[in-house]
CSV table of C-alpha atoms in Angstrom, one decimal:
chain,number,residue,atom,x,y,z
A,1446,UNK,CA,24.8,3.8,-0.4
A,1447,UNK,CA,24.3,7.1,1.3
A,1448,UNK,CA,25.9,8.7,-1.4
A,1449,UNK,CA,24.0,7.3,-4.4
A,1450,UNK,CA,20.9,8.2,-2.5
A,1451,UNK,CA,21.9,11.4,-2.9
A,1452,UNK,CA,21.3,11.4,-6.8
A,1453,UNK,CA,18.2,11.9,-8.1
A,1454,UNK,CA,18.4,9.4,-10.8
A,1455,UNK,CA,18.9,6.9,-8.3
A,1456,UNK,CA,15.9,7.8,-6.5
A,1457,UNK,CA,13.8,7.8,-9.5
A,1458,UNK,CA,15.5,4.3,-11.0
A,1459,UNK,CA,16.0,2.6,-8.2
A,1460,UNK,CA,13.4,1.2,-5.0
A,1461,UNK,CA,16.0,1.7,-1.7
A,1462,UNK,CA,15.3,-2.0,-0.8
A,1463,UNK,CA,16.4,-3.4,-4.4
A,1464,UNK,CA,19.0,-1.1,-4.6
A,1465,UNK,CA,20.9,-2.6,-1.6
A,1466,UNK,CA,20.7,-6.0,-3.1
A,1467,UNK,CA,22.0,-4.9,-6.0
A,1468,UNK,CA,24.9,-3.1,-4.4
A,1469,UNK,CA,25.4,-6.0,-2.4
A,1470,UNK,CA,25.2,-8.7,-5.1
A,1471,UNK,CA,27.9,-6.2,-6.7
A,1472,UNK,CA,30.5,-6.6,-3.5
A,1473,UNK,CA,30.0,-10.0,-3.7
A,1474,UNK,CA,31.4,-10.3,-7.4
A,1475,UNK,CA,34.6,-8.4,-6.4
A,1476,UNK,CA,38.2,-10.9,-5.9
A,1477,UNK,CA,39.1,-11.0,-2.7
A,1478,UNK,CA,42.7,-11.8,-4.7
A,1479,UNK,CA,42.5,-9.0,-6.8
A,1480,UNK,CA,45.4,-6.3,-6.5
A,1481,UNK,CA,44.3,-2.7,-5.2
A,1482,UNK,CA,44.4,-1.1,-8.7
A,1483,UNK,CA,42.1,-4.1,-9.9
A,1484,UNK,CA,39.7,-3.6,-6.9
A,1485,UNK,CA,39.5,-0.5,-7.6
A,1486,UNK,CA,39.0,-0.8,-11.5
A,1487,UNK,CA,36.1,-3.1,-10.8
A,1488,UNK,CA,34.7,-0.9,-8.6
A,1489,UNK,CA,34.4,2.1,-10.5
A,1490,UNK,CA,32.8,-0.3,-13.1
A,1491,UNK,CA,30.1,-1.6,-11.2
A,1492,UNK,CA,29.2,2.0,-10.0
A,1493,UNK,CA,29.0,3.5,-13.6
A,1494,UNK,CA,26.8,0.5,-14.2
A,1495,UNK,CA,24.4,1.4,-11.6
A,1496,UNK,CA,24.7,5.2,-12.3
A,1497,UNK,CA,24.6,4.6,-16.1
A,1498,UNK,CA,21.6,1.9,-16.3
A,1499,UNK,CA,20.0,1.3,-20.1
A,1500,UNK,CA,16.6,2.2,-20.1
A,1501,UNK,CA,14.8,-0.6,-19.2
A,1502,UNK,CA,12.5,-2.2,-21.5
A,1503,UNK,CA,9.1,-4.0,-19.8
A,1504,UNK,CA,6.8,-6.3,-21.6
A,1505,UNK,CA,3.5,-8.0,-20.3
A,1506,UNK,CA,0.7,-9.0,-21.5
A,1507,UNK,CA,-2.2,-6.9,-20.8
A,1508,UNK,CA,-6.2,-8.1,-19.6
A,1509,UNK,CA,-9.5,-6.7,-20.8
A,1510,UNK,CA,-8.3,-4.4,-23.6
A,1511,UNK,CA,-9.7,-4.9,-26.8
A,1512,UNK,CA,-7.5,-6.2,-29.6
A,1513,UNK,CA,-6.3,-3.1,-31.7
A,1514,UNK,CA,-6.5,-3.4,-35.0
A,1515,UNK,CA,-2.8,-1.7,-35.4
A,1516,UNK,CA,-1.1,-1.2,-32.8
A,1517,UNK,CA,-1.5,1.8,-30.3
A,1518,UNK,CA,1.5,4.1,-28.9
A,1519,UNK,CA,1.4,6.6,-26.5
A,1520,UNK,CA,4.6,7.8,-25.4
A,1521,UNK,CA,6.5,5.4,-24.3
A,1522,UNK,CA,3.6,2.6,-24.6
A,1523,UNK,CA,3.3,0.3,-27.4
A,1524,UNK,CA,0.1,-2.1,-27.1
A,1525,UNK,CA,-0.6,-4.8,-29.4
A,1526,UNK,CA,0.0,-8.1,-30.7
A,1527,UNK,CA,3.3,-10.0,-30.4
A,1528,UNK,CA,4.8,-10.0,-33.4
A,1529,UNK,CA,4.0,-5.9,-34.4
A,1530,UNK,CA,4.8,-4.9,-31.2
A,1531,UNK,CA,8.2,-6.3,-31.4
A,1532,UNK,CA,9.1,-4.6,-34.8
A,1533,UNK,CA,8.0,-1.3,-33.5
A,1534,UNK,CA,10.6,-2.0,-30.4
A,1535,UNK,CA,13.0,-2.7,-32.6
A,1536,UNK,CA,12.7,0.1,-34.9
A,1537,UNK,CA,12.4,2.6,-32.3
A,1538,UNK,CA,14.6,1.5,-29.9
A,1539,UNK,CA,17.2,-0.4,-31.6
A,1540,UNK,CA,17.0,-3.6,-29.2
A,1541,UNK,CA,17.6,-7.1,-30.2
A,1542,UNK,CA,14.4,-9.2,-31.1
A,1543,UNK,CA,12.8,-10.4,-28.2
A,1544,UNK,CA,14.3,-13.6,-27.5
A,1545,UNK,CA,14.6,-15.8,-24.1
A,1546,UNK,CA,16.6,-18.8,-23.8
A,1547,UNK,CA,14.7,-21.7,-21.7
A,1548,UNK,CA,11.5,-21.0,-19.9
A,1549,UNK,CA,9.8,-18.5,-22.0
A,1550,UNK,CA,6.7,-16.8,-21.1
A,1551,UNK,CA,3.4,-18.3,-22.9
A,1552,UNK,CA,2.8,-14.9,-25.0
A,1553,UNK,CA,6.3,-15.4,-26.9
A,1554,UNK,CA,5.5,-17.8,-29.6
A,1555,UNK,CA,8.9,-20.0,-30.5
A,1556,UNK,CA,10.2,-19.5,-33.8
A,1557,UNK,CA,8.5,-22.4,-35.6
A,1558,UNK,CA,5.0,-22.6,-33.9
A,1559,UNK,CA,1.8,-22.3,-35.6
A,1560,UNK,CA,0.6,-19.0,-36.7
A,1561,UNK,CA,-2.1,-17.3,-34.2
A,1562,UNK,CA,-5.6,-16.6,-34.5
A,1563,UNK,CA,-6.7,-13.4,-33.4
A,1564,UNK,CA,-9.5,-14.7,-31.0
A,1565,UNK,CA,-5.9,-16.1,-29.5
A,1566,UNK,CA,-3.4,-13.8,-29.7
A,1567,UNK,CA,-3.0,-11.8,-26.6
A,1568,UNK,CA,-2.6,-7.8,-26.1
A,1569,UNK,CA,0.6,-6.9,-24.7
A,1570,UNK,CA,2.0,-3.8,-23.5
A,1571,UNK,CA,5.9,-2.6,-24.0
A,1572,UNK,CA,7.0,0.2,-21.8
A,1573,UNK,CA,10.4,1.9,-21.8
A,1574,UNK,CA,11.5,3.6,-19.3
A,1575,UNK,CA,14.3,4.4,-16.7
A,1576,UNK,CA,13.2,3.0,-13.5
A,1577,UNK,CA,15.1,-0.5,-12.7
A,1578,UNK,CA,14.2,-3.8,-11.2
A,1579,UNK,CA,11.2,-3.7,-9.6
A,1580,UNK,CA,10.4,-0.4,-10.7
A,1581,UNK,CA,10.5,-0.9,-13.8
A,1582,UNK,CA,7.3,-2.9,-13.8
A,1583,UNK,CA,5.6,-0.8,-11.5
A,1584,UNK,CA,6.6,2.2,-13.7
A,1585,UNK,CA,4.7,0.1,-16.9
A,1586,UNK,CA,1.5,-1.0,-15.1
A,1587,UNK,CA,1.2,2.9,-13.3
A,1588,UNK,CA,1.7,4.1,-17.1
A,1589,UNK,CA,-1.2,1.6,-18.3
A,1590,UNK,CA,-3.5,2.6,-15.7
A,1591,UNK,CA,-2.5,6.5,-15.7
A,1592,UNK,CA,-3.4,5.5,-19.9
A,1593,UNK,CA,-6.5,4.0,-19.7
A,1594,UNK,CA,-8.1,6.8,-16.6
A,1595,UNK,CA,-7.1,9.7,-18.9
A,1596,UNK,CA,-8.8,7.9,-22.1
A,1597,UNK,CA,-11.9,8.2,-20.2
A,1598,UNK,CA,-11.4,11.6,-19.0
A,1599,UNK,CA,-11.1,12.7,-22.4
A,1600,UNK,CA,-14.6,11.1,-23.4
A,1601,UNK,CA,-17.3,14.0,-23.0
A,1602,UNK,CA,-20.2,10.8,-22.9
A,1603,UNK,CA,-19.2,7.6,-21.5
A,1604,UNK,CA,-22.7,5.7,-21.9
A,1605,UNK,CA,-22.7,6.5,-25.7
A,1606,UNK,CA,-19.8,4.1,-25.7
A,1607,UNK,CA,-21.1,1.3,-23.1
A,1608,UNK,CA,-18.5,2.4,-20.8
A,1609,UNK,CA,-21.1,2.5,-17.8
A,1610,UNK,CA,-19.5,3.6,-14.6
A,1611,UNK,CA,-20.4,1.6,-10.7
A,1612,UNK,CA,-20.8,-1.8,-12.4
A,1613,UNK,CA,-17.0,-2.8,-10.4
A,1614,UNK,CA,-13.4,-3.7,-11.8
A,1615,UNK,CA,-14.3,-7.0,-13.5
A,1616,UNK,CA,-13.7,-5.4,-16.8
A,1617,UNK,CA,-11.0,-3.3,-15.6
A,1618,UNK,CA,-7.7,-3.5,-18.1
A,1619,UNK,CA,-4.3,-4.7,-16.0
A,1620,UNK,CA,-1.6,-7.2,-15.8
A,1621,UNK,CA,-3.1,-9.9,-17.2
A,1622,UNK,CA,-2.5,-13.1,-14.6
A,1623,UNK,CA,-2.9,-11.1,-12.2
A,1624,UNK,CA,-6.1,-9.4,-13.3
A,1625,UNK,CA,-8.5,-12.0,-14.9
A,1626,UNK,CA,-9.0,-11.6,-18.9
A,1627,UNK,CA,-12.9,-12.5,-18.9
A,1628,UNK,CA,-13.1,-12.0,-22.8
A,1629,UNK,CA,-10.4,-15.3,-22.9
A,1630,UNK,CA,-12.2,-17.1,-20.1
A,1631,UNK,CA,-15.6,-17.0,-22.1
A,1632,UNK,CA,-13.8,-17.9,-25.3
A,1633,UNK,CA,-12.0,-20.5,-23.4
A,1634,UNK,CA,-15.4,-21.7,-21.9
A,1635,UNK,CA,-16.7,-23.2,-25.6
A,1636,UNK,CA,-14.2,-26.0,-24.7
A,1637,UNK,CA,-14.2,-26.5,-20.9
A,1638,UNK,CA,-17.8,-25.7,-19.8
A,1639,UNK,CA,-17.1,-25.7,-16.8
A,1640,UNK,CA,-15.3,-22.3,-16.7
A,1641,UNK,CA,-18.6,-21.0,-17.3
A,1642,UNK,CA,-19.5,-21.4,-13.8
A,1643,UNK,CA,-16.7,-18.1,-13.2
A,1644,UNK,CA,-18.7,-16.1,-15.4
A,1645,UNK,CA,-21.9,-16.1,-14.4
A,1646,UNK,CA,-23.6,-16.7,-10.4
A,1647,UNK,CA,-26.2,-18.6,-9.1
A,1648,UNK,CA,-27.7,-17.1,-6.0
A,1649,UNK,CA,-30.7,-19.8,-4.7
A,1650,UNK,CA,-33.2,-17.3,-2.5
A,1651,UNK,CA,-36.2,-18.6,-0.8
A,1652,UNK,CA,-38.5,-16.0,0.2
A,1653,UNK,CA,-42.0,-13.8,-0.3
A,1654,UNK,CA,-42.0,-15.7,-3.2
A,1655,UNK,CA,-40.9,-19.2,-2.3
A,1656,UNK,CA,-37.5,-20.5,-3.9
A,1657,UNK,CA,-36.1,-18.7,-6.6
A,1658,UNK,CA,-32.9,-18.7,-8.5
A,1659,UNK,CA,-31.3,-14.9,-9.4
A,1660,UNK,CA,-28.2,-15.0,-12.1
A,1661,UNK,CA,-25.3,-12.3,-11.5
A,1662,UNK,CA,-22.9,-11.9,-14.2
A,1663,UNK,CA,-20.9,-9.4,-15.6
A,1664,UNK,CA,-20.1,-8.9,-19.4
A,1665,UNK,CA,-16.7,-10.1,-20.8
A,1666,UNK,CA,-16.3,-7.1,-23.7
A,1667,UNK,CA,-13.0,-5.6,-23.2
A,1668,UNK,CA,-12.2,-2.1,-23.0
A,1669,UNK,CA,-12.0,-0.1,-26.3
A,1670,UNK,CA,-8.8,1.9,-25.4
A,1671,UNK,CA,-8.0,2.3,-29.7
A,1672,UNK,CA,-11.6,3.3,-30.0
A,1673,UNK,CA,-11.5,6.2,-27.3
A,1674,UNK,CA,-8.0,7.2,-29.0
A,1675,UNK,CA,-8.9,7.0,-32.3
A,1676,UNK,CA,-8.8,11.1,-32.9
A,1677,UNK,CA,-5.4,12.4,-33.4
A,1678,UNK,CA,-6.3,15.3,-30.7
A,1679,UNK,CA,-7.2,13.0,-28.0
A,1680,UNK,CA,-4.3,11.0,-28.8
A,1681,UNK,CA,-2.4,13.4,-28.8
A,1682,UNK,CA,-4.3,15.4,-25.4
A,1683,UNK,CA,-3.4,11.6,-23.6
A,1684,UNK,CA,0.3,11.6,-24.5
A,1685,UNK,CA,0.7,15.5,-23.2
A,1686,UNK,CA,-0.9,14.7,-19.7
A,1687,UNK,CA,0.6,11.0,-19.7
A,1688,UNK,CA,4.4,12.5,-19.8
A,1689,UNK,CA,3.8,16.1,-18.7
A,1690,UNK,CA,5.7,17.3,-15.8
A,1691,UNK,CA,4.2,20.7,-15.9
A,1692,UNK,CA,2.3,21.4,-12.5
A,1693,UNK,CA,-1.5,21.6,-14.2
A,1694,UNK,CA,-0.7,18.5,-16.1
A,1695,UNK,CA,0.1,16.5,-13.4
A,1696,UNK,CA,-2.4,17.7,-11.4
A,1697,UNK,CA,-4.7,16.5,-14.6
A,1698,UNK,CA,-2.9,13.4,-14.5
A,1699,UNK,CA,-3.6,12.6,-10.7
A,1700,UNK,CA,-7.4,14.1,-11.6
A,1701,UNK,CA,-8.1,11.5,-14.1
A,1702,UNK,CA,-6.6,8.9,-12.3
A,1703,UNK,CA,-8.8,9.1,-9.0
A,1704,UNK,CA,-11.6,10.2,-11.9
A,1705,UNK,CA,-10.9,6.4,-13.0
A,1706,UNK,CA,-11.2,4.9,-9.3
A,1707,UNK,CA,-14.3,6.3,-9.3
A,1708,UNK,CA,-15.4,4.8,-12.7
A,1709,UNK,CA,-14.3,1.0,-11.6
A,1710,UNK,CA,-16.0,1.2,-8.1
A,1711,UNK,CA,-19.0,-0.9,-7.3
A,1712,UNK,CA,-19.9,1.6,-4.1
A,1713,UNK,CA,-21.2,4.7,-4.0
A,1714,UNK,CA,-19.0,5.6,-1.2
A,1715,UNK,CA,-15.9,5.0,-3.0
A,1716,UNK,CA,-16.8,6.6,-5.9
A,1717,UNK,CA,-18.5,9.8,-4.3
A,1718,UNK,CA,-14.5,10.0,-2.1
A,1719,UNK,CA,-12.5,9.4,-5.3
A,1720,UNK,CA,-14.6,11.7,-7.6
A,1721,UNK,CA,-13.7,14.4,-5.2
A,1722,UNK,CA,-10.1,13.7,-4.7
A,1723,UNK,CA,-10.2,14.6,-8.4
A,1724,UNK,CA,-12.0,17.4,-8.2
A,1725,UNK,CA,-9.6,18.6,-5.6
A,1726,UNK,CA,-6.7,17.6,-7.2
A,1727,UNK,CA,-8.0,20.1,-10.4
A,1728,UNK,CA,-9.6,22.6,-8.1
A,1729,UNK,CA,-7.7,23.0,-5.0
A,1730,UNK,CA,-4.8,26.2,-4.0
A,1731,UNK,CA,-1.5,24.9,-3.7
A,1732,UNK,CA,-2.9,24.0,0.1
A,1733,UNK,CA,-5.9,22.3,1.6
A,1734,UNK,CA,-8.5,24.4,0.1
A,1735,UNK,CA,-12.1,25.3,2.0
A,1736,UNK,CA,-15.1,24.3,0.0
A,1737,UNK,CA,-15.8,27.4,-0.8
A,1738,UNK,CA,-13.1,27.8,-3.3
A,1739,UNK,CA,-13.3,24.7,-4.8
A,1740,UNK,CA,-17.1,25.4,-5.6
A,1741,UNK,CA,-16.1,28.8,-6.5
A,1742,UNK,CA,-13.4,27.8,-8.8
A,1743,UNK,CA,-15.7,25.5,-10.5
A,1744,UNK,CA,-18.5,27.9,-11.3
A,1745,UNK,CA,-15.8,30.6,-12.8
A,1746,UNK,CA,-14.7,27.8,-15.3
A,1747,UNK,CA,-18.2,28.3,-16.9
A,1748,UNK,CA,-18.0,30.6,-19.9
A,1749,UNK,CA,-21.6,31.8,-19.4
A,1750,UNK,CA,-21.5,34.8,-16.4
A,1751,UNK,CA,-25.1,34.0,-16.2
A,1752,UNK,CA,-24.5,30.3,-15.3
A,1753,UNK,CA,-21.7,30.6,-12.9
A,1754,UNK,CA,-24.0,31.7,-9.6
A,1755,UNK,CA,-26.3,28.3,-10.1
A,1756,UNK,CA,-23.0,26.1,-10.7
A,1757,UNK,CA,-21.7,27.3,-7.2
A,1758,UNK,CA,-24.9,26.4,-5.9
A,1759,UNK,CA,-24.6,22.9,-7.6
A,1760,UNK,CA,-21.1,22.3,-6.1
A,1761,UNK,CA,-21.9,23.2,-2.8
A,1762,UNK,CA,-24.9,22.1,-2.2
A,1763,UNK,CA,-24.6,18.6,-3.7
A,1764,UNK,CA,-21.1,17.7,-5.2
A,1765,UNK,CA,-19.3,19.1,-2.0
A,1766,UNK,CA,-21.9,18.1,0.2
A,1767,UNK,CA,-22.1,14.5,-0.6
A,1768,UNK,CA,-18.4,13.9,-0.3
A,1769,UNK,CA,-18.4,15.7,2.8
A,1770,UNK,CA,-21.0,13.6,4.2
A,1771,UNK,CA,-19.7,10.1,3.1
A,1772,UNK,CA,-16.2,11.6,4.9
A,1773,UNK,CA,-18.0,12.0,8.3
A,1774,UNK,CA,-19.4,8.6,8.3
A,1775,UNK,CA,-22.7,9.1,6.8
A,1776,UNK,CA,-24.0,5.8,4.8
A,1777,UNK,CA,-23.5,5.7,1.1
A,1778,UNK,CA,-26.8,4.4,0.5
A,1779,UNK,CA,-28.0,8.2,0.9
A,1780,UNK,CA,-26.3,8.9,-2.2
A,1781,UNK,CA,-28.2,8.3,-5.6
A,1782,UNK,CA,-26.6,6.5,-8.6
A,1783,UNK,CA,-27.7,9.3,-10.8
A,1784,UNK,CA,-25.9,12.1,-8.6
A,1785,UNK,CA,-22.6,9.9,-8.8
A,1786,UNK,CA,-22.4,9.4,-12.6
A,1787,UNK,CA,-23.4,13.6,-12.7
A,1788,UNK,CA,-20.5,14.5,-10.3
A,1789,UNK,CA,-18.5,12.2,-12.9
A,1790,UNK,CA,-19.8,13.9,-16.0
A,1791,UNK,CA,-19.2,17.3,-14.6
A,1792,UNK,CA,-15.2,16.0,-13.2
A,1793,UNK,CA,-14.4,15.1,-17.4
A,1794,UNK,CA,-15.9,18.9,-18.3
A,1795,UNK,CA,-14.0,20.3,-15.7
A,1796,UNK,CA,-10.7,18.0,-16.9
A,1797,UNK,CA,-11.4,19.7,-20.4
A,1798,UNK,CA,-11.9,23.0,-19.7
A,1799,UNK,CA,-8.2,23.4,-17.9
A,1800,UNK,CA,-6.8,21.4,-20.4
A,1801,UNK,CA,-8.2,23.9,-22.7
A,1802,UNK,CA,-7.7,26.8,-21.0
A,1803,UNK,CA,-4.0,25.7,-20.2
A,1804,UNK,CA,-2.8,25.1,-23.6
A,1805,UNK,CA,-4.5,28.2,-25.4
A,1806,UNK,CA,-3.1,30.5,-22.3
A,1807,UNK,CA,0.3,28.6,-22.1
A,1808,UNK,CA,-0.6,28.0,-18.2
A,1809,UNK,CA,2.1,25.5,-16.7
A,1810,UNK,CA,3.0,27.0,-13.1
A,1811,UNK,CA,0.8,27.5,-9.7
A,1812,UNK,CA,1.0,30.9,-9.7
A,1813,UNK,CA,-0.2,31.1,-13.2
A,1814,UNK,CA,-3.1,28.5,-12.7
A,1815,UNK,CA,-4.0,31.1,-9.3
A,1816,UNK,CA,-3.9,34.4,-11.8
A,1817,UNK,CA,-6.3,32.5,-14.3
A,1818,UNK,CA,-8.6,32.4,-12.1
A,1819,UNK,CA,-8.0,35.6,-10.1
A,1820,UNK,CA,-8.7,36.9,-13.7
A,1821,UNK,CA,-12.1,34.8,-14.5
A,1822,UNK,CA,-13.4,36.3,-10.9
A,1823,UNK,CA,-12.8,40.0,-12.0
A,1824,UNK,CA,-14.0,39.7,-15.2
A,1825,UNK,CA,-10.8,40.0,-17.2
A,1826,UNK,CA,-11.9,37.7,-20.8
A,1827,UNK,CA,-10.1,34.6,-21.7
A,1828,UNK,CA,-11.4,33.7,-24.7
A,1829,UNK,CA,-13.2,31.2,-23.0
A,1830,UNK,CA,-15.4,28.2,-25.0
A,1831,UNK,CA,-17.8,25.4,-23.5
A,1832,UNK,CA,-17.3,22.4,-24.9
């Protein structure tokens, strides 16, 4: 075991804990009749097995994502219904259908059962990768998440697509069983009324006004991940940050995620701590940063000279401030709503502009991300565009 650890594959296939099991489980297969030469045989065949893994191959079925109309891939995601997401595994990886003998799970229709509806048919998710086990899930449902946070990111305007931010994770898209599908449980609710009582809430008050019944409720409408994908260049812009290992894309990638923390929270706290984890994780030096570079690096990102002095201002003074504020125990209801979702707007403009900037200036290291903006600070031109 202290050996394999060594490898870096095994470290990025294997959890430690799952690992020993398997090792284990391994020893426990060997003859205790077997000849030396045999022993040995089987030996070095269960270690090429664990050295040599197949990439694995995870499939679940997702919650709260709309159903595509084809099916949507993003490097090594395929989401969709059942039976195109299993030719498009086939064809691309070569695997046998999907097939399980016994207890199957209830998204893999059996051979001879009734064609599905699409109010019915569920979205699932394939991911292929080479963590094992254990990690091999967690791999697929980091993947859908890291997915659905840099989606957003992308989008310049949110509220032009419903995609209101501070209203919770209700709607949130996950591992469906484990995160509710509300969409299904409204549907499901035509049949069994009384589901209908986990969609909406009844809150009796008796006050100022004597009694008095409020209704909370959230909406069931999925998330429209094919929608916010549906240009070839933001398709394209997800899968470079989703499998980028360069150091400005996965400082994007950790960006959009926290970005996406911040979209799903219900309190202004959380969000206003998330939004600038992401700020930092765009803005920061290689080390803890003061917030004077942070602010200082966001102002240079403006194109406009003229605009950069009253951006640093904006950053400090609010952006900066606020998070600092909430992080030294100050109450979240002195934050506005309004300066929440403009801290957000601002994070996906900063998100673009190094995207941009990277890719047009062929950016990938730290010490190139610190010379761009050595270079923006003395004035050198980068050919520099708002969008």
């Amino acid at each position: 075991m202290r050996v394999l650890l060594q490898f870096q594959l095994i470290r990025r296939s294997y959890e430690e804990d799952e690992l020993w099991s398997l090792v284990a489980s391994l020893v426990g297969t060997l003859s205790m009749q077997a000849s030396p030469a045999d022993l040995a045989t089987a030996i070095e065949s269960g270690l090429k097995r664990i050295l040599n893994p197949p990439d694995s191959l995870v499939v679940l079925p997702v919650a709260n994502i709309a159903q595509p109309l084809d099916i949507i891939e993003v490097g090594p995601l395929i989401i969709g219904p059942f039976a195109r997401l299993e030719k498009r595994i086939r064809t691309k990886t070569g695997r046998r259908p999907l097939t399980m003998e016994g207890n199957k799970p209830w998204w893999m229709p059996a051979p001879d059962a009734e064609p599905r509806t699409a109010a019915n048919e569920p979205v699932l998710l394939a991911y292929t990768g080479c963590g094992q086990l254990g990690r091999a899930t967690d791999d697929a449902e980091q993947a859908l998440e890291d997915l659905v946070s840099i989606a957003l990111m992308l989008q310049p305007d949110l509220n032009a697509l419903s995609l209101f931010s501070l209203r919770g994770d209700v709607n949130r898209p996950g591992t469906r069983g484990l995160v509710i599908d509300r969409q299904s449980l409204f549907e499901m609710s035509t049949s069994a009324p009384q589901l209908k009582r986990e969609l909406t809430s009844p809150v009796y008050v008796d006050g100022v006004l004597g009694p008095n019944l409020h209704w909370g409720w959230y909406s069931e409408n999925p998330f429209p991940l094919e929608e916010l994908l549906t240009r070839s260049d933001t398709r394209a812009a997800a899968e470079k940050i989703l499998l980028g290992r360069t150091a400005i894309l996965q400082r994007l990638r950790v960006a959009a995620r926290w970005h996406g923390k911040a979209h799903w929270a219900s309190d202004l706290s959380d969000a206003v701590l998330a939004l600038g984890i992401s700020f930092d994780s765009m803005l920061t030096e290689e080390g803890p940063s003061p917030g004077r570079v942070i602010s200082e690096r966001f102002a240079l990102l403006d194109p406009d000279p003229d605009q950069r002095r009253r951006r640093y201002r904006k950053f400090q003074g609010e952006y900066y401030a606020a998070r600092s504020a909430i992080a030294h125990g100050a109450r979240g209801s002195s934050v506005a709503a309004e300066l929440v979702r403009a801290m957000a707007q601002e994070a996906r403009w900063v998100f673009r502009q190094i995207l941009d900037l990277s890719q047009r200036l062929g950016i990938s290291t730290e010490k190139e991300y610190n010379q761009m903006y050595e270079s923006l600070k003395w004035g050198e031109s980068l050919g520099q565009t708002r969008s």
